Coordinates of C-alpha atoms and ligand atoms in Angstrom, one line a residue:
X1 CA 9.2 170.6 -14.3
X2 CA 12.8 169.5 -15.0
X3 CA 14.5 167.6 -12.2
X4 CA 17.1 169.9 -11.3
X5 CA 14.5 173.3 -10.7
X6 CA 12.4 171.0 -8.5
X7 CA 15.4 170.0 -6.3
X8 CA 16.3 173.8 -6.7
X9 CA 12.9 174.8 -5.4
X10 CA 13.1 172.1 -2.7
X11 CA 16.1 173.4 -1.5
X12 CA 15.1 177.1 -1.3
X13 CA 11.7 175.9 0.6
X14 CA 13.7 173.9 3.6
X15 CA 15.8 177.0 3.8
X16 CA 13.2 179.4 4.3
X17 CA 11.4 176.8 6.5
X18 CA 14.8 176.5 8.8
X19 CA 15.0 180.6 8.8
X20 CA 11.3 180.8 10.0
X21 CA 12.2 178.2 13.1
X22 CA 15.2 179.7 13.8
X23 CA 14.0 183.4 13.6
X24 CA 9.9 183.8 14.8
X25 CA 10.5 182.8 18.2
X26 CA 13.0 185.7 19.2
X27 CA 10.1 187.9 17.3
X28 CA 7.5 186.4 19.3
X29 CA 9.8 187.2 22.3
X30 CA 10.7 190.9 21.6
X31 CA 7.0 191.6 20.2
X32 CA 5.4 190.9 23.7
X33 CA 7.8 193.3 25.2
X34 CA 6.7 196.8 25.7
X35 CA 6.7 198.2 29.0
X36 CA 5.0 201.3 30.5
X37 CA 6.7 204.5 29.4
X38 CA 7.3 207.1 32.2
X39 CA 5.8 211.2 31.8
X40 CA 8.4 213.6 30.9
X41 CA 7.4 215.0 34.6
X42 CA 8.6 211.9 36.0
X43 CA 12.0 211.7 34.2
X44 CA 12.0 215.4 35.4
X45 CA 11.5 214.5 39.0
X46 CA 15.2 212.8 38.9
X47 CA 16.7 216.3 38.5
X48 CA 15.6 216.9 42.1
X49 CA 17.2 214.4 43.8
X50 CA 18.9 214.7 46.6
X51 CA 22.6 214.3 46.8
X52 CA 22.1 214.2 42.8
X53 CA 24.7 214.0 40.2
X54 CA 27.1 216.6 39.3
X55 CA 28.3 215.8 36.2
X56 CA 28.4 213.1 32.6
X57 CA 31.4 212.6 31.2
X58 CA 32.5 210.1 28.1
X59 CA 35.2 207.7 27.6
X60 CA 35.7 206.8 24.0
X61 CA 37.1 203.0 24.1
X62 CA 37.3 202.2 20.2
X63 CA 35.8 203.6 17.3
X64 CA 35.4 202.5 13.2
X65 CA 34.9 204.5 10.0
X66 CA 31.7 203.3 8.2
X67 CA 30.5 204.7 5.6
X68 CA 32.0 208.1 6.3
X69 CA 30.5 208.6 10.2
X70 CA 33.1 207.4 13.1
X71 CA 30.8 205.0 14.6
X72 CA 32.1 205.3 18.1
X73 CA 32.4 202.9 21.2
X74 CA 31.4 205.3 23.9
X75 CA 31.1 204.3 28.0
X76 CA 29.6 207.4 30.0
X77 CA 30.5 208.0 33.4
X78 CA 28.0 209.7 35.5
X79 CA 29.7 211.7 38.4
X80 CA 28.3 212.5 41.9
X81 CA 30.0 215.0 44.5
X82 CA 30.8 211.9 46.9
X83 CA 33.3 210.6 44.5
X84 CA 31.2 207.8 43.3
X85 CA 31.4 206.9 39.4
X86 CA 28.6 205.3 37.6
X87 CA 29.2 203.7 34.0
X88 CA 27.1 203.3 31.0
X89 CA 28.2 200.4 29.1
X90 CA 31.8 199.1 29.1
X91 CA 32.8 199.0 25.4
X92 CA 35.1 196.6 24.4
X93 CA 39.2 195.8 24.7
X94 CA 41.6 195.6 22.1
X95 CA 40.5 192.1 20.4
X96 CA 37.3 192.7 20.6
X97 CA 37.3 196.0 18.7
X98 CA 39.2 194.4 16.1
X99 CA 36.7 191.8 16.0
X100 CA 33.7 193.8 16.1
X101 CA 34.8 195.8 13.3
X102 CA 36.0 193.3 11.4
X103 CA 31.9 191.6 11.7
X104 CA 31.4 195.2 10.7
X105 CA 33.2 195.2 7.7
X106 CA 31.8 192.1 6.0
X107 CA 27.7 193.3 6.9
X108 CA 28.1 197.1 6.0
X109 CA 32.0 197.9 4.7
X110 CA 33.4 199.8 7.4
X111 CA 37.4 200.8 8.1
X112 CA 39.5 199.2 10.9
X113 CA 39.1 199.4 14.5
X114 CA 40.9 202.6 16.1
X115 CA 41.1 202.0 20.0
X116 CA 41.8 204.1 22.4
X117 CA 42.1 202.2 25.4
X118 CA 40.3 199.7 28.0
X119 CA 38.6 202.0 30.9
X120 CA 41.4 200.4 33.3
X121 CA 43.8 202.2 31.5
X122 CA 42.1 205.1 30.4
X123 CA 40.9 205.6 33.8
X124 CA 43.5 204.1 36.0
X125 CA 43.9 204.7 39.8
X126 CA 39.9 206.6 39.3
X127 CA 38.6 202.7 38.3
X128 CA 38.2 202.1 41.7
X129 CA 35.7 205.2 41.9
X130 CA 33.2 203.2 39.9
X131 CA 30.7 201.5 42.1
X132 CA 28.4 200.3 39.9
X133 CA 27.8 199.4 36.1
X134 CA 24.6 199.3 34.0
X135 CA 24.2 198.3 30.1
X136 CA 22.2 200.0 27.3
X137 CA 21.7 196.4 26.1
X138 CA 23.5 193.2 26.3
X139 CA 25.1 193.2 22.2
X140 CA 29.0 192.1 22.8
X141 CA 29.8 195.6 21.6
X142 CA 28.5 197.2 24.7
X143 CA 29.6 194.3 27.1
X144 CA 32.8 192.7 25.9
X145 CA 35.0 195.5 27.8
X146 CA 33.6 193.9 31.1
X147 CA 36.0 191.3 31.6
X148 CA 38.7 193.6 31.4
X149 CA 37.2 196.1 33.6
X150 CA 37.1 193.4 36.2
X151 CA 40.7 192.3 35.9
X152 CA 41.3 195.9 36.8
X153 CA 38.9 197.0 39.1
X154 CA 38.5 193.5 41.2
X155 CA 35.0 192.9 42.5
X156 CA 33.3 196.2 44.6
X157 CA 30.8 197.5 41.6
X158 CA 26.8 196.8 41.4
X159 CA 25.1 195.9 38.5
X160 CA 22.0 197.8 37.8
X161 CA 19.6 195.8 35.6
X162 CA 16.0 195.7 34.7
X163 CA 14.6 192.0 35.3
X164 CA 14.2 192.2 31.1
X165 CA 17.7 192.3 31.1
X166 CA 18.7 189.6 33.0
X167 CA 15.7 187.2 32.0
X168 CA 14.8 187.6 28.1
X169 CA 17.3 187.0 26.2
X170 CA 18.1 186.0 22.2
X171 CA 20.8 184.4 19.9
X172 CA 21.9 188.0 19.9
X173 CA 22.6 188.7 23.7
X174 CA 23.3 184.9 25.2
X175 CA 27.1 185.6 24.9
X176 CA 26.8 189.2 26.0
X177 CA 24.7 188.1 29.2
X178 CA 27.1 185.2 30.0
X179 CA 30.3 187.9 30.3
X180 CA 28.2 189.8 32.5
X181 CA 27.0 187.2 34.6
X182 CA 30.3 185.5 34.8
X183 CA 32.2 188.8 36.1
X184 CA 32.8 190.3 39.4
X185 CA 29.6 192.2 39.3
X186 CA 27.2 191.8 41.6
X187 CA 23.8 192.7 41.0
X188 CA 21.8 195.7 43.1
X189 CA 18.4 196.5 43.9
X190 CA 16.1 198.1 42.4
X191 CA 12.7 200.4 43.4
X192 CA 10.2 201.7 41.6
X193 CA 7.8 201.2 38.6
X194 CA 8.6 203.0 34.9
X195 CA 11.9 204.7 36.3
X196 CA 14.0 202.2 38.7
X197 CA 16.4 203.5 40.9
X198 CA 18.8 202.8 43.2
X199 CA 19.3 204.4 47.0
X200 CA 23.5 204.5 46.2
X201 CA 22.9 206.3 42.4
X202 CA 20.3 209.2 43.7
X203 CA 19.1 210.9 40.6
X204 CA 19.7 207.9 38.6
X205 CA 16.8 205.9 36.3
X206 CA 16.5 202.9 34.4
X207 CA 13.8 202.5 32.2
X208 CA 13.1 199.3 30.7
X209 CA 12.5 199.7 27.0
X210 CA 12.6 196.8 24.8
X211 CA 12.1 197.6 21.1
X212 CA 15.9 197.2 20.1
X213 CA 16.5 193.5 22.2
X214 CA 14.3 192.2 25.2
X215 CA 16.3 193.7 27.8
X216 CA 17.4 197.1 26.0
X217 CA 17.4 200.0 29.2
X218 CA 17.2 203.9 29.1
X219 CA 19.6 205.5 30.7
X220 CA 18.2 208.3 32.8
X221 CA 20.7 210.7 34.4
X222 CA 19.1 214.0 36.0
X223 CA 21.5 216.5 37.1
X224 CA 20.1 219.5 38.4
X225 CA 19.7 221.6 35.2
X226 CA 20.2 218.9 32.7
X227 CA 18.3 215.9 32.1
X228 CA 20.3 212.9 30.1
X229 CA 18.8 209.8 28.1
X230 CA 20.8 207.5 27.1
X231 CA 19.1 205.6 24.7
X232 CA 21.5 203.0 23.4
X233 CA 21.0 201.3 20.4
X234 CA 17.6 202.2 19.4
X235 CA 18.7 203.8 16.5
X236 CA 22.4 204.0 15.4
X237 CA 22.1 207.7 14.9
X238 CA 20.9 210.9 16.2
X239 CA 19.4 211.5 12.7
X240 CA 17.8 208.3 12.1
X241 CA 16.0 209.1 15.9
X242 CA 15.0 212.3 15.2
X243 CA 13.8 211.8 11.8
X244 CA 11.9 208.9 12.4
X245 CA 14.0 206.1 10.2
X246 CA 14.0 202.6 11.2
X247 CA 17.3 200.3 10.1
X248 CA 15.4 198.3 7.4
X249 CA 14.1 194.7 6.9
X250 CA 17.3 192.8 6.7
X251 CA 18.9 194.6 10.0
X252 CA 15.7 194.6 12.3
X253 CA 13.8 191.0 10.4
X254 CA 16.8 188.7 10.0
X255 CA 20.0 189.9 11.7
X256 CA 18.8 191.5 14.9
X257 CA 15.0 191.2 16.2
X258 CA 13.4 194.0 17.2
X259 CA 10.0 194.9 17.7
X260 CA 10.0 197.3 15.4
X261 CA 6.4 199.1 16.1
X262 CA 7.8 199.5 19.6
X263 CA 11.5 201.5 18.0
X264 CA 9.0 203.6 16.1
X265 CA 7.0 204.2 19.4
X266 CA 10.6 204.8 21.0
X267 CA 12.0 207.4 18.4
X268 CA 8.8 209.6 18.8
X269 CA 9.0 209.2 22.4
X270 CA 12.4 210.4 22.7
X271 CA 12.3 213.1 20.0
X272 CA 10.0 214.8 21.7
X273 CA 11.9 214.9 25.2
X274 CA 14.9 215.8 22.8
X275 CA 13.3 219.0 22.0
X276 CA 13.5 220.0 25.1
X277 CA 16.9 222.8 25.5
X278 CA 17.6 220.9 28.8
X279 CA 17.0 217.1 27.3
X280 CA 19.7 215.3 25.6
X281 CA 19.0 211.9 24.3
X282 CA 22.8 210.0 23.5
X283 CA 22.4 207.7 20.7
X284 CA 25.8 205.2 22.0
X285 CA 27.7 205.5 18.5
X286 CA 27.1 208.9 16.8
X287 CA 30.4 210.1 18.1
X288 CA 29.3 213.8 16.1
X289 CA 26.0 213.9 17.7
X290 CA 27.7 213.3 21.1
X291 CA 30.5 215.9 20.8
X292 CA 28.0 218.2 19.2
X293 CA 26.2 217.9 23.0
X294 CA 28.9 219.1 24.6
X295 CA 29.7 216.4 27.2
X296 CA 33.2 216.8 28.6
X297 CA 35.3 213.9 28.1
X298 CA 36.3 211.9 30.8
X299 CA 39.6 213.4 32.3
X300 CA 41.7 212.6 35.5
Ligands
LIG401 ZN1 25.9 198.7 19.8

């Protein structure tokens, strides 16, 4: 063999050798990850809370054009008759939009970052209703937009999050769980088993999921006659989720780790609650899927 195809070769071997070290321990991680999945009954059960919700709203903080769907930036504020404002991830500010779609743009094409506006200033005077925070997952995408919301809001919210979530964490979700353990929230109890809740959020649920990172969290918000999932990244739209398609080798083997028997296991979960007329499962960025739901927007 001539000289130059054995250094070649060489090469090519240490390389896949340094992606293996880098890349099977945060699959080792994510594939022992698989908690208990609660009963449709049980998700049900949060509908009858007392003092409940009344109402899910969105707030659209940014959004990109890739490859022709408006892949959106969403933070959903869950609404309860006292006043009290509960949000679902905190999208990002203005720079990291830009960023975010600019890391976009060089992985799948995509157009520049439209933003609509931190949820200080989208909310204003109302930021002080929200009293506690929870994330879908800790990617910077869903987390950036904390630091701005605490400049705003000063300290005064809970953070709601599965022991996953704080704990397991990946070369995908260290910077994400620094900002959010750096900022002015402080972290709340939690009770219960498959669905945890908290005695200040009645009708609330987290449900750790895993599958998409080690700490990825259903959403669960029951108002009376609507139940809503929010299922975060698990798939990156409502049409991969309901038919079943996973995001590939390259996305889920090399640039993000999931457990990918457990998204499969997820999809079929959740398609079947979506099938439900009263279930809606929100997939974060399918900005059609979510309007198509008919969830007001946020207004004050
Ligand atoms: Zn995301």
């Amino acid at each position: 063999m001539r000289l130059f195809v054995r250094i070649f070769l060489g090469i090519f071997a240490l390389a896949v050798i340094g992606l293996a070290i880098f890349l099977v321990p945060p699959h080792l991680q994510t594939q022992g990850i698989k908690p208990d999945l609660p009963t449709e009954q049980a998700l049900r059960n949060l509908m009858t809370a007392e003092d409940g919700p009344i109402a899910v709203h969105y707030v659209l903080t940014a959004s990109q054009s890739v490859r022709g769907r408006q892949l959106a930036h969403t933070t959903f504020l869950v609404e309860w008759a006292n006043g009290n404002l509960f949000a679902i991830d905190a999208g990002m500010d203005e720079t990291g939009a830009a960023d975010f779609a600019e890391l976009m743009n060089r992985i799948s094409g995509g157009g520049e970052a439209q933003f609509f506006g931190t949820l200080g200033a989208q909310l204003g005077s109302e930021l002080e209703r929200v009293k506690g925070i929870g994330f879908t997952h800790l990617h910077i995408d869903h987390t950036q937009g904390v630091t701005a919301f605490c400049s705003d809001r000063g300290a005064g919210t809970d953070l709601l999050q599965t022991n996953d979530q704080r704990d397991e964490h990946n070369f995908n979700t260290v910077e994400g769980a620094e900002i959010v353990t750096k900022s002015c929230l402080s972290r709340g109890t939690l009770q219960g088993r498959e669905i945890l809740t908290n005695d200040a959020f009645p009708g609330l649920g987290l449900i750790a999921l895993g599958g998409h990172t080690p700490g990825s969290t259903l959403f669960a918000v029951g108002l009376k006659d609507h139940l809503w999932l929010f299922s975060g990244d698990t798939t990156n739209t409502k049409t991969d989720l309901v038919n079943n398609r996973g995001k590939g080798f390259v996305y889920s083997g090399l640039f993000v780790p999931e457990n990918t028997g457990r998204t499969e296991n997820l999809r079929l979960w959740l398609t079947g609650l979506d099938t439900n007329a009263d279930i809606d499962v929100i997939v974060s960025h399918d900005l059609e899927a979510l309007l198509a739901t008919g969830m007001p927007k946020f207004s004050r």
